[in-house]
Amino acid sequence: MRNDGVRIGLRLLEFECAITANIDFSHSAEMVDYETSRAAGQATRLAMLIRGQDVIEDEQRLKKIAALELGILPPEYYVAKRLLMEADLIEERVTKTGKKVLNEKVSRINHADNYQRLGELWLHHDTRTPKEEALIYTLDEVVKAPTTLSSIQSLSDLTKNDRGAVIELGSNAGLIDSVDEEQNIYYSPLLWDVSPGKLAAFLKIATKTKFNDLITEIMERPGTDLTNAEDPLIIQAIRAGILPSYNVVSTGGQRVYSFAPYTGYLVSLDAEKTILDKARALVACLRYGSEAATVTRIRYPSLILNALTDISRNYRLKPHSELKLQYGMLVSKQIGRVIRSSIGGRYIFELIPTEDNLRACAIAKELVGLGELMGEKDPSASAVLHLVNGRIDHPLREVKVARRKRTARTDELADLVESLQSV
Amino acid sequence: MNLPTSSRASNLSRELKVTASKSSPQARIERMSRKDQDLPLKLRVASSLVTSGYYVRINVGLSATSSRGLADVTDIDVIGIRHDVTFKQDAIAVTCKSGESKALSPAREIFYLRGVLDYVNALNGVAVFSRKPIPAHIRDLGRRLNILALSGIEIDDWCNSLTKDMPEHGFFKESDYDEYLKGWARISDGNLVDYFRADYWFYYDFRNLQNIIGLLKRNAPRLTVQHKWVSLILLDAAVHLCLTVFDLCRQVRLLGLSSIADTTTAYLFGGAPSFKARKDLYTKVQHLLASTGVLSPSGPSLPPLEPIYTEALSELAIRLIERPHAAILIPLVLQDNFWRVLGAKGVCWTETKNSLAAEKLAQDLLEFIKKASGLQWVPKL
């Protein structure tokens, strides 16, 4: 994580949110040691606030909103603004009539890019103190999986007093908390949607390495099929609710799809937890459709989610015989309804287009996107024609050379793809 | 609009390129502008249309395919383009004739203009004849074909009505237009010149996106100097690209915002079916290269099929779609900056949130071009 700008950016945002929400005297002497991280965190929050504005013509008003909504005082605002300018997320401009305005350049599609820019800025600034560095790295460790503080290098490098101060601040801010005082294992209550008691009980039987391996595997593919898991660790993790799991039953039998607890979102509010639950349920149903459906298998889950959120299709999927059972769970979670189609034996699934459900679809799309596979088919007739008429003659020449077992160079591969791209 | 007679073969764009290699682009462009007897009339009409909120160009070449590539068919004397908030294009084309010879037939010009209007998907046309009277029955022909036919003093009246009580912007002055042509002549790549003069209007769809970026990429080393003529070329290229991005925005809007990333990628290849075919071909090539040892696991991998700027293009499209009232002003903002570079007074914008956003979005477009084409700089608006 040490050089991962995106993760750092996310941690900085969470750190600043937690300080603002949970620390009463956030301008105490102790907080001076966290100045760089707070400034970067405030810049991240400010970036999220102005996203979509394009132009801010009244900066004074923005300052007031930042003070009211984010608790960013005017002097802090200027520091955050400078950081945003350094990260090229805003720029100052003087109009033709001499008016000063701010141009907003925060990415609206690739959110990770915003976090990365600010995370990298934090990484390149040499003004950060060992204490704030330790807190950010610790937070990132415990967000991934509960861990012993002694295993976190940046925390171990601190003096005893500093270490105590960092842990105290982290605990008071609600960023880290221990599940078991004796073992000194910490987790992040802000970002784990599981019960601390169950987590503590589970960690008694799981070693850190095995647990980390399991979490890593499930994080790589949200909605991993663990129906036939025999590993006691997995069974215990599912039973204890450490791995949120969803049962889907349809014509292909019963399947269990599991998710890692942490999703990258702040899920502190109950309402957000409900949306996350809905998103996971959607992903579980789509995974079932991809892997266990007996009539038609879903090749592109994201297209199903697009169709579900498409107003021009009345938020409906096409009629299918398997829909009634497969999407039954979504009905019980009030995500949608199943309607009998006029075609015999077929059903239509229709999303109930509430704000929560639409957001759940958006989150589900992001979850699915992580592990989406592109279907492979034989080249169509027109594609074969391209090969025959020599439109990509360069790669065909290269195939001859390849018989002599020479591997392609980067520039040759780039040329080849350029030929494939040409329109 | 110059009508090629049946006995005269069409000029081939590619032939022009051969000529370009023999004589410099500067000499060619100067020759072209000297021959144009209708130029003052075209400039007058163009200047008047700007006031009505059109992005205006003159001498737009139209071509068609021949066995040897693209061949020039005719040109549009003046074309004005604007968009509505759904990014749908509304265009007007004008044919300008200053001659009075018997060979000049207003009826034929009107029929010809109707064809040209259909070709560029424009609804309205105007045929102006400064020295040729138009009989009543020819005017009626114009009415039936949705073409306004004007003659003599009527042209002045029409232009004056378009500019009445509107602030003077100073666009399309003959000396400035001359300088603009000289600016283009300084770039030695005939392909780039021909592309924006004629080929762009032949393709006028998704193909222009990759083609413009590709051309600018190839010319990036020549466009490093922060000079007036480079600004002109980049602003000119930006407007052309903007019109195509509007087409993308329209596609995205029609297919649903939630699938913007998929739509953008598919658009670059001409739609979902052809993108899928291309992707299948790519996968086959990848397998073929791997199976023959050209692609080794330890060596370089095949770059992705999607151009590297695809995500940035989606980002630009979403910004435009989320603020359509400002977005559709981008061509006008770029046009304004373009003529200001040439010394014009420019449009007096009332600074509202919308106009400021339009300027900002125009800058976003230029930044996208810079990133996608690897240019060292783009003009700051």
Short mmCIF file of N, CA and C in Angstrom, two decimals, chain A residues 52-57 88 91 93-99 101-110 113 117 300 302-303 305-307 309-310 312 365 374-380 382-384 386-387 391-392 395-396 398-399 401-410 412-423, chain B residues 206-208 210-211 217-218 254-256 258-262 268-270 275-285 287-289 291-296 299-308 311 314-315 318-320 322-323 333 336-337 340 349 351-353 355-361 363-364 367 371 380-381:
data_model
loop_
_atom_site.label_atom_id
_atom_site.label_comp_id
_atom_site.label_asym_id
_atom_site.label_seq_id
_atom_site.Cartn_x
_atom_site.Cartn_y
_atom_site.Cartn_z
N GLY A 52 -18.63 18.26 -10.35
CA GLY A 52 -19.82 18.51 -11.17
C GLY A 52 -20.16 19.98 -11.33
N GLN A 53 -19.39 20.86 -10.67
CA GLN A 53 -19.71 22.29 -10.72
C GLN A 53 -19.20 22.99 -11.99
N ASP A 54 -18.16 22.45 -12.57
CA ASP A 54 -17.50 23.04 -13.75
C ASP A 54 -16.84 24.38 -13.44
N VAL A 55 -17.67 25.35 -13.06
CA VAL A 55 -17.09 26.68 -12.75
C VAL A 55 -17.64 27.14 -11.41
N ILE A 56 -16.76 27.64 -10.57
CA ILE A 56 -17.22 28.24 -9.31
C ILE A 56 -16.96 29.73 -9.43
N GLU A 57 -18.03 30.47 -9.60
CA GLU A 57 -17.87 31.91 -9.84
C GLU A 57 -17.87 32.70 -8.54
N ASP A 88 -4.00 19.41 -9.80
CA ASP A 88 -4.70 19.73 -11.05
C ASP A 88 -6.17 19.32 -11.01
N GLU A 91 -8.45 24.85 -11.06
CA GLU A 91 -7.49 25.87 -11.51
C GLU A 91 -8.17 27.24 -11.44
N ARG A 93 -8.83 30.96 -12.80
CA ARG A 93 -8.86 31.56 -14.13
C ARG A 93 -9.39 32.99 -14.01
N VAL A 94 -8.83 33.84 -14.81
CA VAL A 94 -9.35 35.21 -14.86
C VAL A 94 -10.11 35.35 -16.17
N THR A 95 -11.37 35.72 -16.09
CA THR A 95 -12.20 35.81 -17.30
C THR A 95 -11.81 37.07 -18.09
N LYS A 96 -12.43 37.18 -19.27
CA LYS A 96 -12.07 38.31 -20.14
C LYS A 96 -12.43 39.65 -19.52
N THR A 97 -13.39 39.62 -18.58
CA THR A 97 -13.74 40.89 -17.92
C THR A 97 -12.96 41.09 -16.61
N GLY A 98 -12.02 40.20 -16.36
CA GLY A 98 -11.16 40.36 -15.20
C GLY A 98 -11.69 39.71 -13.92
N LYS A 99 -12.75 38.92 -14.05
CA LYS A 99 -13.32 38.26 -12.88
C LYS A 99 -12.55 36.97 -12.59
N VAL A 101 -12.39 33.25 -11.31
CA VAL A 101 -13.27 32.10 -11.09
C VAL A 101 -12.40 30.85 -10.90
N LEU A 102 -13.04 29.79 -10.41
CA LEU A 102 -12.33 28.53 -10.27
C LEU A 102 -12.90 27.53 -11.27
N ASN A 103 -12.04 26.86 -11.99
CA ASN A 103 -12.46 25.79 -12.90
C ASN A 103 -12.32 24.46 -12.17
N GLU A 104 -13.41 23.70 -12.12
CA GLU A 104 -13.37 22.40 -11.44
C GLU A 104 -12.94 21.33 -12.44
N LYS A 105 -11.98 20.47 -12.05
CA LYS A 105 -11.50 19.44 -12.98
C LYS A 105 -11.53 18.05 -12.34
N VAL A 106 -12.45 17.88 -11.38
CA VAL A 106 -12.52 16.60 -10.66
C VAL A 106 -13.17 15.55 -11.56
N SER A 107 -12.55 14.39 -11.65
CA SER A 107 -13.06 13.33 -12.53
C SER A 107 -14.41 12.82 -12.05
N ARG A 108 -15.35 12.65 -13.03
CA ARG A 108 -16.70 12.20 -12.67
C ARG A 108 -16.90 10.73 -12.96
N ILE A 109 -16.03 10.16 -13.73
CA ILE A 109 -16.20 8.74 -14.05
C ILE A 109 -15.18 7.90 -13.28
N ASN A 110 -13.94 8.26 -13.37
CA ASN A 110 -12.90 7.50 -12.68
C ASN A 110 -12.61 8.16 -11.33
N ASP A 113 -9.10 8.15 -9.80
CA ASP A 113 -8.11 9.11 -10.28
C ASP A 113 -7.98 10.30 -9.32
N ARG A 117 -4.49 11.21 -7.28
CA ARG A 117 -3.75 12.48 -7.38
C ARG A 117 -3.42 13.03 -6.01
N TYR A 300 -22.63 -10.93 -19.98
CA TYR A 300 -22.21 -9.58 -19.60
C TYR A 300 -23.13 -9.04 -18.50
N SER A 302 -22.90 -6.60 -16.60
CA SER A 302 -23.06 -5.14 -16.57
C SER A 302 -24.18 -4.69 -17.52
N LEU A 303 -24.38 -5.45 -18.60
CA LEU A 303 -25.45 -5.08 -19.53
C LEU A 303 -26.82 -5.30 -18.89
N LEU A 305 -27.38 -4.94 -15.74
CA LEU A 305 -27.54 -3.81 -14.81
C LEU A 305 -27.88 -2.53 -15.58
N ASN A 306 -27.30 -2.38 -16.77
CA ASN A 306 -27.65 -1.22 -17.61
C ASN A 306 -29.13 -1.25 -17.97
N ALA A 307 -29.60 -2.45 -18.35
CA ALA A 307 -31.00 -2.58 -18.75
C ALA A 307 -31.93 -2.29 -17.57
N THR A 309 -31.50 -0.30 -15.17
CA THR A 309 -31.54 1.11 -14.80
C THR A 309 -31.97 2.00 -15.97
N ASP A 310 -32.42 1.37 -17.03
CA ASP A 310 -32.76 2.12 -18.24
C ASP A 310 -34.25 2.51 -18.22
N SER A 312 -35.93 4.00 -20.43
CA SER A 312 -36.61 3.76 -21.70
C SER A 312 -37.11 2.32 -21.82
N LYS A 365 -22.77 -2.58 -10.16
CA LYS A 365 -22.04 -2.51 -11.43
C LYS A 365 -20.54 -2.39 -11.16
N MET A 374 -14.51 -11.00 -20.59
CA MET A 374 -15.00 -10.76 -21.95
C MET A 374 -15.24 -12.10 -22.63
N GLY A 375 -16.42 -12.25 -23.23
CA GLY A 375 -16.72 -13.49 -23.93
C GLY A 375 -15.87 -13.62 -25.17
N GLU A 376 -15.53 -14.83 -25.51
CA GLU A 376 -14.73 -15.04 -26.72
C GLU A 376 -15.56 -15.81 -27.73
N LYS A 377 -15.54 -15.33 -28.97
CA LYS A 377 -16.26 -16.01 -30.05
C LYS A 377 -15.33 -16.09 -31.24
N ASP A 378 -15.72 -16.94 -32.17
CA ASP A 378 -14.94 -16.99 -33.41
C ASP A 378 -15.08 -15.68 -34.15
N PRO A 379 -14.05 -15.28 -34.88
CA PRO A 379 -14.17 -14.01 -35.60
C PRO A 379 -15.33 -14.08 -36.59
N SER A 380 -16.04 -13.00 -36.71
CA SER A 380 -17.16 -12.97 -37.65
C SER A 380 -16.61 -12.91 -39.07
N SER A 382 -16.79 -10.71 -41.35
CA SER A 382 -16.12 -9.45 -41.72
C SER A 382 -14.73 -9.38 -41.11
N ALA A 383 -14.58 -9.92 -39.92
CA ALA A 383 -13.27 -9.89 -39.28
C ALA A 383 -12.29 -10.76 -40.05
N VAL A 384 -12.75 -11.92 -40.52
CA VAL A 384 -11.89 -12.80 -41.31
C VAL A 384 -11.46 -12.08 -42.58
N HIS A 386 -10.90 -9.01 -43.03
CA HIS A 386 -9.80 -8.08 -42.74
C HIS A 386 -8.46 -8.81 -42.82
N LEU A 387 -8.45 -10.03 -42.34
CA LEU A 387 -7.20 -10.80 -42.37
C LEU A 387 -6.84 -11.19 -43.80
N ARG A 391 -5.50 -6.13 -44.74
CA ARG A 391 -5.62 -4.82 -44.12
C ARG A 391 -4.68 -4.71 -42.92
N ILE A 392 -4.44 -5.84 -42.29
CA ILE A 392 -3.47 -5.83 -41.19
C ILE A 392 -2.25 -6.63 -41.63
N PRO A 395 0.90 -7.46 -39.10
CA PRO A 395 0.93 -8.63 -38.23
C PRO A 395 1.09 -9.94 -38.99
N LEU A 396 0.55 -10.01 -40.21
CA LEU A 396 0.71 -11.26 -40.96
C LEU A 396 2.17 -11.51 -41.30
N GLU A 398 4.56 -10.53 -39.49
CA GLU A 398 5.20 -10.88 -38.23
C GLU A 398 5.01 -12.34 -37.86
N VAL A 399 3.89 -12.92 -38.32
CA VAL A 399 3.66 -14.34 -38.02
C VAL A 399 4.75 -15.19 -38.67
N VAL A 401 7.79 -14.29 -39.25
CA VAL A 401 9.00 -14.10 -38.45
C VAL A 401 8.90 -14.94 -37.18
N ALA A 402 7.66 -15.03 -36.68
CA ALA A 402 7.47 -15.74 -35.42
C ALA A 402 7.86 -17.21 -35.52
N ARG A 403 7.82 -17.73 -36.72
CA ARG A 403 8.20 -19.15 -36.88
C ARG A 403 9.66 -19.35 -36.48
N ARG A 404 10.41 -18.26 -36.55
CA ARG A 404 11.80 -18.36 -36.11
C ARG A 404 11.91 -18.08 -34.62
N LYS A 405 10.74 -18.05 -33.97
CA LYS A 405 10.67 -17.89 -32.51
C LYS A 405 11.22 -16.57 -32.01
N ARG A 406 10.99 -15.49 -32.80
CA ARG A 406 11.40 -14.18 -32.28
C ARG A 406 10.18 -13.56 -31.61
N THR A 407 10.36 -13.06 -30.42
CA THR A 407 9.21 -12.44 -29.76
C THR A 407 9.04 -11.00 -30.25
N ALA A 408 7.80 -10.54 -30.20
CA ALA A 408 7.49 -9.21 -30.72
C ALA A 408 8.01 -8.12 -29.80
N ARG A 409 8.39 -7.01 -30.42
CA ARG A 409 8.82 -5.86 -29.64
C ARG A 409 7.60 -5.01 -29.29
N THR A 410 7.76 -4.13 -28.30
CA THR A 410 6.66 -3.28 -27.86
C THR A 410 6.15 -2.42 -29.02
N GLU A 412 6.28 -2.98 -32.19
CA GLU A 412 5.58 -3.80 -33.19
C GLU A 412 4.16 -4.10 -32.72
N LEU A 413 4.04 -4.38 -31.44
CA LEU A 413 2.70 -4.67 -30.89
C LEU A 413 1.84 -3.42 -30.93
N ALA A 414 2.46 -2.28 -30.65
CA ALA A 414 1.70 -1.02 -30.69
C ALA A 414 1.22 -0.74 -32.12
N ASP A 415 2.10 -0.99 -33.11
CA ASP A 415 1.72 -0.79 -34.52
C ASP A 415 0.56 -1.70 -34.90
N LEU A 416 0.67 -2.95 -34.42
CA LEU A 416 -0.37 -3.92 -34.73
C LEU A 416 -1.73 -3.47 -34.20
N VAL A 417 -1.74 -3.01 -32.97
CA VAL A 417 -3.01 -2.58 -32.37
C VAL A 417 -3.51 -1.31 -33.06
N GLU A 418 -2.59 -0.47 -33.50
CA GLU A 418 -3.00 0.73 -34.23
C GLU A 418 -3.75 0.35 -35.51
N SER A 419 -3.26 -0.71 -36.16
CA SER A 419 -3.95 -1.20 -37.36
C SER A 419 -5.33 -1.71 -37.02
N LEU A 420 -5.42 -2.38 -35.88
CA LEU A 420 -6.72 -2.92 -35.46
C LEU A 420 -7.68 -1.81 -35.06
N GLN A 421 -7.11 -0.69 -34.60
CA GLN A 421 -7.96 0.42 -34.16
C GLN A 421 -8.48 1.24 -35.33
N SER A 422 -7.79 1.20 -36.47
CA SER A 422 -8.09 2.15 -37.55
C SER A 422 -9.53 2.02 -38.02
N VAL A 423 -10.15 3.19 -38.26
CA VAL A 423 -11.57 3.18 -38.64
C VAL A 423 -11.76 3.82 -40.01
N PHE B 206 -18.20 9.08 -36.47
CA PHE B 206 -17.27 8.58 -35.45
C PHE B 206 -15.83 8.54 -35.93
N ARG B 207 -15.63 8.34 -37.24
CA ARG B 207 -14.26 8.18 -37.75
C ARG B 207 -13.41 9.42 -37.54
N ASN B 208 -14.07 10.57 -37.50
CA ASN B 208 -13.31 11.81 -37.33
C ASN B 208 -12.59 11.87 -35.98
N GLN B 210 -11.04 9.41 -34.11
CA GLN B 210 -9.72 8.76 -34.16
C GLN B 210 -8.83 9.43 -35.20
N ASN B 211 -9.43 9.83 -36.33
CA ASN B 211 -8.61 10.41 -37.39
C ASN B 211 -7.98 11.74 -36.98
N LYS B 217 -1.53 13.83 -33.56
CA LYS B 217 -0.44 13.08 -32.94
C LYS B 217 0.78 13.07 -33.86
N ARG B 218 0.51 12.80 -35.13
CA ARG B 218 1.61 12.75 -36.10
C ARG B 218 2.25 14.13 -36.29
N LEU B 254 -28.84 8.93 -26.05
CA LEU B 254 -29.89 8.05 -26.58
C LEU B 254 -29.78 6.64 -26.00
N LEU B 255 -28.54 6.20 -25.75
CA LEU B 255 -28.36 4.82 -25.27
C LEU B 255 -28.34 4.72 -23.75
N GLY B 256 -28.36 5.83 -23.07
CA GLY B 256 -28.41 5.80 -21.60
C GLY B 256 -27.08 6.17 -20.99
N SER B 258 -25.94 5.56 -18.13
CA SER B 258 -25.29 4.55 -17.28
C SER B 258 -24.29 3.71 -18.08
N SER B 259 -24.48 3.64 -19.39
CA SER B 259 -23.56 2.81 -20.18
C SER B 259 -22.57 3.68 -20.96
N ILE B 260 -22.26 4.85 -20.42
CA ILE B 260 -21.40 5.79 -21.16
C ILE B 260 -20.04 5.20 -21.54
N ALA B 261 -19.44 4.43 -20.63
CA ALA B 261 -18.12 3.87 -20.93
C ALA B 261 -18.22 2.91 -22.11
N ASP B 262 -19.23 2.04 -22.09
CA ASP B 262 -19.40 1.07 -23.18
C ASP B 262 -19.74 1.78 -24.49
N LEU B 268 -16.26 4.73 -30.92
CA LEU B 268 -14.97 4.91 -31.59
C LEU B 268 -14.76 3.92 -32.72
N PHE B 269 -15.48 2.81 -32.65
CA PHE B 269 -15.34 1.78 -33.69
C PHE B 269 -16.59 1.68 -34.56
N GLY B 270 -17.48 2.63 -34.44
CA GLY B 270 -18.64 2.65 -35.32
C GLY B 270 -19.86 1.92 -34.79
N PHE B 275 -17.61 -2.92 -33.05
CA PHE B 275 -16.60 -2.99 -31.98
C PHE B 275 -16.41 -4.45 -31.55
N LYS B 276 -17.51 -5.16 -31.47
CA LYS B 276 -17.44 -6.56 -31.05
C LYS B 276 -16.64 -7.37 -32.08
N ALA B 277 -16.91 -7.11 -33.36
CA ALA B 277 -16.18 -7.81 -34.42
C ALA B 277 -14.69 -7.51 -34.32
N ARG B 278 -14.38 -6.22 -34.08
CA ARG B 278 -12.98 -5.81 -33.96
C ARG B 278 -12.32 -6.46 -32.73
N LYS B 279 -13.09 -6.56 -31.65
CA LYS B 279 -12.58 -7.15 -30.42
C LYS B 279 -12.32 -8.64 -30.62
N ASP B 280 -13.22 -9.30 -31.34
CA ASP B 280 -13.03 -10.72 -31.64
C ASP B 280 -11.77 -10.92 -32.48
N LEU B 281 -11.60 -10.04 -33.45
CA LEU B 281 -10.41 -10.12 -34.30
C LEU B 281 -9.15 -9.91 -33.46
N TYR B 282 -9.22 -8.95 -32.57
CA TYR B 282 -8.09 -8.64 -31.67
C TYR B 282 -7.73 -9.88 -30.85
N THR B 283 -8.77 -10.54 -30.30
CA THR B 283 -8.53 -11.72 -29.48
C THR B 283 -7.89 -12.83 -30.30
N LYS B 284 -8.39 -12.99 -31.53
CA LYS B 284 -7.82 -14.01 -32.42
C LYS B 284 -6.35 -13.73 -32.70
N VAL B 285 -6.07 -12.46 -32.99
CA VAL B 285 -4.68 -12.08 -33.28
C VAL B 285 -3.81 -12.35 -32.06
N HIS B 287 -4.29 -14.56 -29.74
CA HIS B 287 -4.06 -16.01 -29.61
C HIS B 287 -3.04 -16.49 -30.63
N LEU B 288 -3.18 -15.96 -31.85
CA LEU B 288 -2.29 -16.37 -32.93
C LEU B 288 -0.84 -16.00 -32.58
N LEU B 289 -0.67 -14.79 -32.09
CA LEU B 289 0.67 -14.33 -31.74
C LEU B 289 1.24 -15.15 -30.59
N SER B 291 0.37 -18.25 -29.77
CA SER B 291 0.62 -19.65 -30.16
C SER B 291 1.84 -19.78 -31.05
N THR B 292 2.20 -18.71 -31.75
CA THR B 292 3.38 -18.79 -32.62
C THR B 292 4.64 -18.25 -31.95
N GLY B 293 4.51 -17.86 -30.71
CA GLY B 293 5.68 -17.43 -29.95
C GLY B 293 6.06 -15.98 -30.13
N VAL B 294 5.29 -15.24 -30.92
CA VAL B 294 5.60 -13.81 -31.11
C VAL B 294 5.35 -13.05 -29.81
N LEU B 295 4.34 -13.50 -29.13
CA LEU B 295 3.97 -12.85 -27.87
C LEU B 295 4.42 -13.78 -26.75
N SER B 296 5.50 -13.44 -26.10
CA SER B 296 5.97 -14.34 -25.03
C SER B 296 5.45 -13.85 -23.69
N GLY B 299 7.63 -11.27 -22.32
CA GLY B 299 7.87 -10.09 -23.15
C GLY B 299 6.75 -9.07 -23.06
N PRO B 300 6.80 -8.08 -23.94
CA PRO B 300 5.73 -7.07 -23.91
C PRO B 300 4.39 -7.66 -24.32
N SER B 301 3.33 -7.15 -23.74
CA SER B 301 1.99 -7.66 -24.09
C SER B 301 1.36 -6.76 -25.15
N LEU B 302 0.33 -7.28 -25.78
CA LEU B 302 -0.37 -6.52 -26.81
C LEU B 302 -1.09 -5.35 -26.14
N PRO B 303 -0.90 -4.13 -26.62
CA PRO B 303 -1.63 -3.00 -25.99
C PRO B 303 -3.13 -3.19 -26.14
N PRO B 304 -3.93 -2.56 -25.28
CA PRO B 304 -5.38 -2.73 -25.41
C PRO B 304 -5.90 -2.19 -26.73
N LEU B 305 -7.00 -2.76 -27.20
CA LEU B 305 -7.58 -2.33 -28.48
C LEU B 305 -8.14 -0.92 -28.37
N GLU B 306 -8.76 -0.62 -27.25
CA GLU B 306 -9.35 0.70 -27.07
C GLU B 306 -8.25 1.75 -27.00
N PRO B 307 -8.36 2.87 -27.73
CA PRO B 307 -7.35 3.92 -27.63
C PRO B 307 -7.18 4.38 -26.18
N ILE B 308 -5.98 4.79 -25.83
CA ILE B 308 -5.71 5.11 -24.43
C ILE B 308 -6.54 6.30 -23.93
N GLU B 311 -11.09 6.66 -21.88
CA GLU B 311 -11.67 7.06 -20.58
C GLU B 311 -11.77 8.59 -20.49
N SER B 314 -14.76 9.71 -22.41
CA SER B 314 -16.00 9.50 -21.65
C SER B 314 -16.18 10.62 -20.63
N GLU B 315 -15.08 10.96 -19.99
CA GLU B 315 -15.12 12.01 -18.96
C GLU B 315 -15.56 13.34 -19.60
N ILE B 318 -19.30 13.17 -20.53
CA ILE B 318 -20.23 13.30 -19.38
C ILE B 318 -20.31 14.76 -18.93
N ARG B 319 -19.19 15.45 -18.99
CA ARG B 319 -19.20 16.87 -18.61
C ARG B 319 -20.10 17.67 -19.56
N LEU B 320 -20.02 17.34 -20.83
CA LEU B 320 -20.83 18.06 -21.82
C LEU B 320 -22.31 17.72 -21.66
N GLU B 322 -23.85 16.71 -19.02
CA GLU B 322 -24.42 17.23 -17.77
C GLU B 322 -24.69 18.73 -17.83
N ARG B 323 -24.15 19.39 -18.83
CA ARG B 323 -24.37 20.84 -18.94
C ARG B 323 -24.60 21.20 -20.41
N VAL B 333 -17.45 29.53 -28.60
CA VAL B 333 -16.34 30.02 -27.76
C VAL B 333 -15.02 29.86 -28.51
N ASP B 336 -14.82 32.27 -31.36
CA ASP B 336 -14.53 33.61 -30.85
C ASP B 336 -13.03 33.77 -30.57
N ASN B 337 -12.46 32.76 -29.88
CA ASN B 337 -11.03 32.83 -29.56
C ASN B 337 -10.18 32.78 -30.82
N ARG B 340 -10.24 36.16 -32.40
CA ARG B 340 -9.50 37.09 -31.54
C ARG B 340 -8.00 36.96 -31.77
N TRP B 349 -19.43 38.58 -24.51
CA TRP B 349 -20.20 37.62 -23.72
C TRP B 349 -20.65 38.28 -22.42
N GLU B 351 -21.15 37.65 -18.79
CA GLU B 351 -20.59 36.57 -17.97
C GLU B 351 -21.63 35.98 -17.04
N THR B 352 -22.24 34.92 -17.49
CA THR B 352 -23.18 34.17 -16.65
C THR B 352 -22.52 32.85 -16.32
N LYS B 353 -23.14 32.11 -15.43
CA LYS B 353 -22.61 30.78 -15.09
C LYS B 353 -22.50 29.93 -16.37
N SER B 355 -22.13 30.91 -19.60
CA SER B 355 -21.05 31.29 -20.52
C SER B 355 -19.68 30.94 -19.93
N LEU B 356 -19.57 31.08 -18.61
CA LEU B 356 -18.29 30.72 -17.96
C LEU B 356 -18.06 29.22 -18.07
N ALA B 357 -19.15 28.46 -17.90
CA ALA B 357 -19.04 27.00 -18.02
C ALA B 357 -18.69 26.61 -19.45
N ALA B 358 -19.25 27.35 -20.42
CA ALA B 358 -18.94 27.04 -21.82
C ALA B 358 -17.45 27.24 -22.10
N GLU B 359 -16.89 28.32 -21.56
CA GLU B 359 -15.46 28.57 -21.74
C GLU B 359 -14.63 27.47 -21.09
N LYS B 360 -15.10 27.09 -19.91
CA LYS B 360 -14.37 26.04 -19.17
C LYS B 360 -14.44 24.70 -19.90
N LEU B 361 -15.62 24.38 -20.44
CA LEU B 361 -15.76 23.12 -21.17
C LEU B 361 -14.94 23.14 -22.46
N GLN B 363 -12.15 24.68 -22.75
CA GLN B 363 -10.78 24.43 -22.29
C GLN B 363 -10.58 22.94 -21.99
N ASP B 364 -11.62 22.31 -21.41
CA ASP B 364 -11.56 20.86 -21.15
C ASP B 364 -11.33 20.10 -22.45
N GLU B 367 -7.80 20.50 -23.50
CA GLU B 367 -6.93 19.68 -22.64
C GLU B 367 -7.02 18.21 -23.04
N LYS B 371 -3.91 15.87 -24.25
CA LYS B 371 -3.58 14.59 -23.62
C LYS B 371 -3.62 13.46 -24.65
N LYS B 380 -4.61 28.64 -24.07
CA LYS B 380 -5.42 28.91 -22.87
C LYS B 380 -6.48 29.92 -23.26
N LEU B 381 -7.71 29.57 -23.00
CA LEU B 381 -8.80 30.48 -23.40
C LEU B 381 -8.97 31.60 -22.38
#
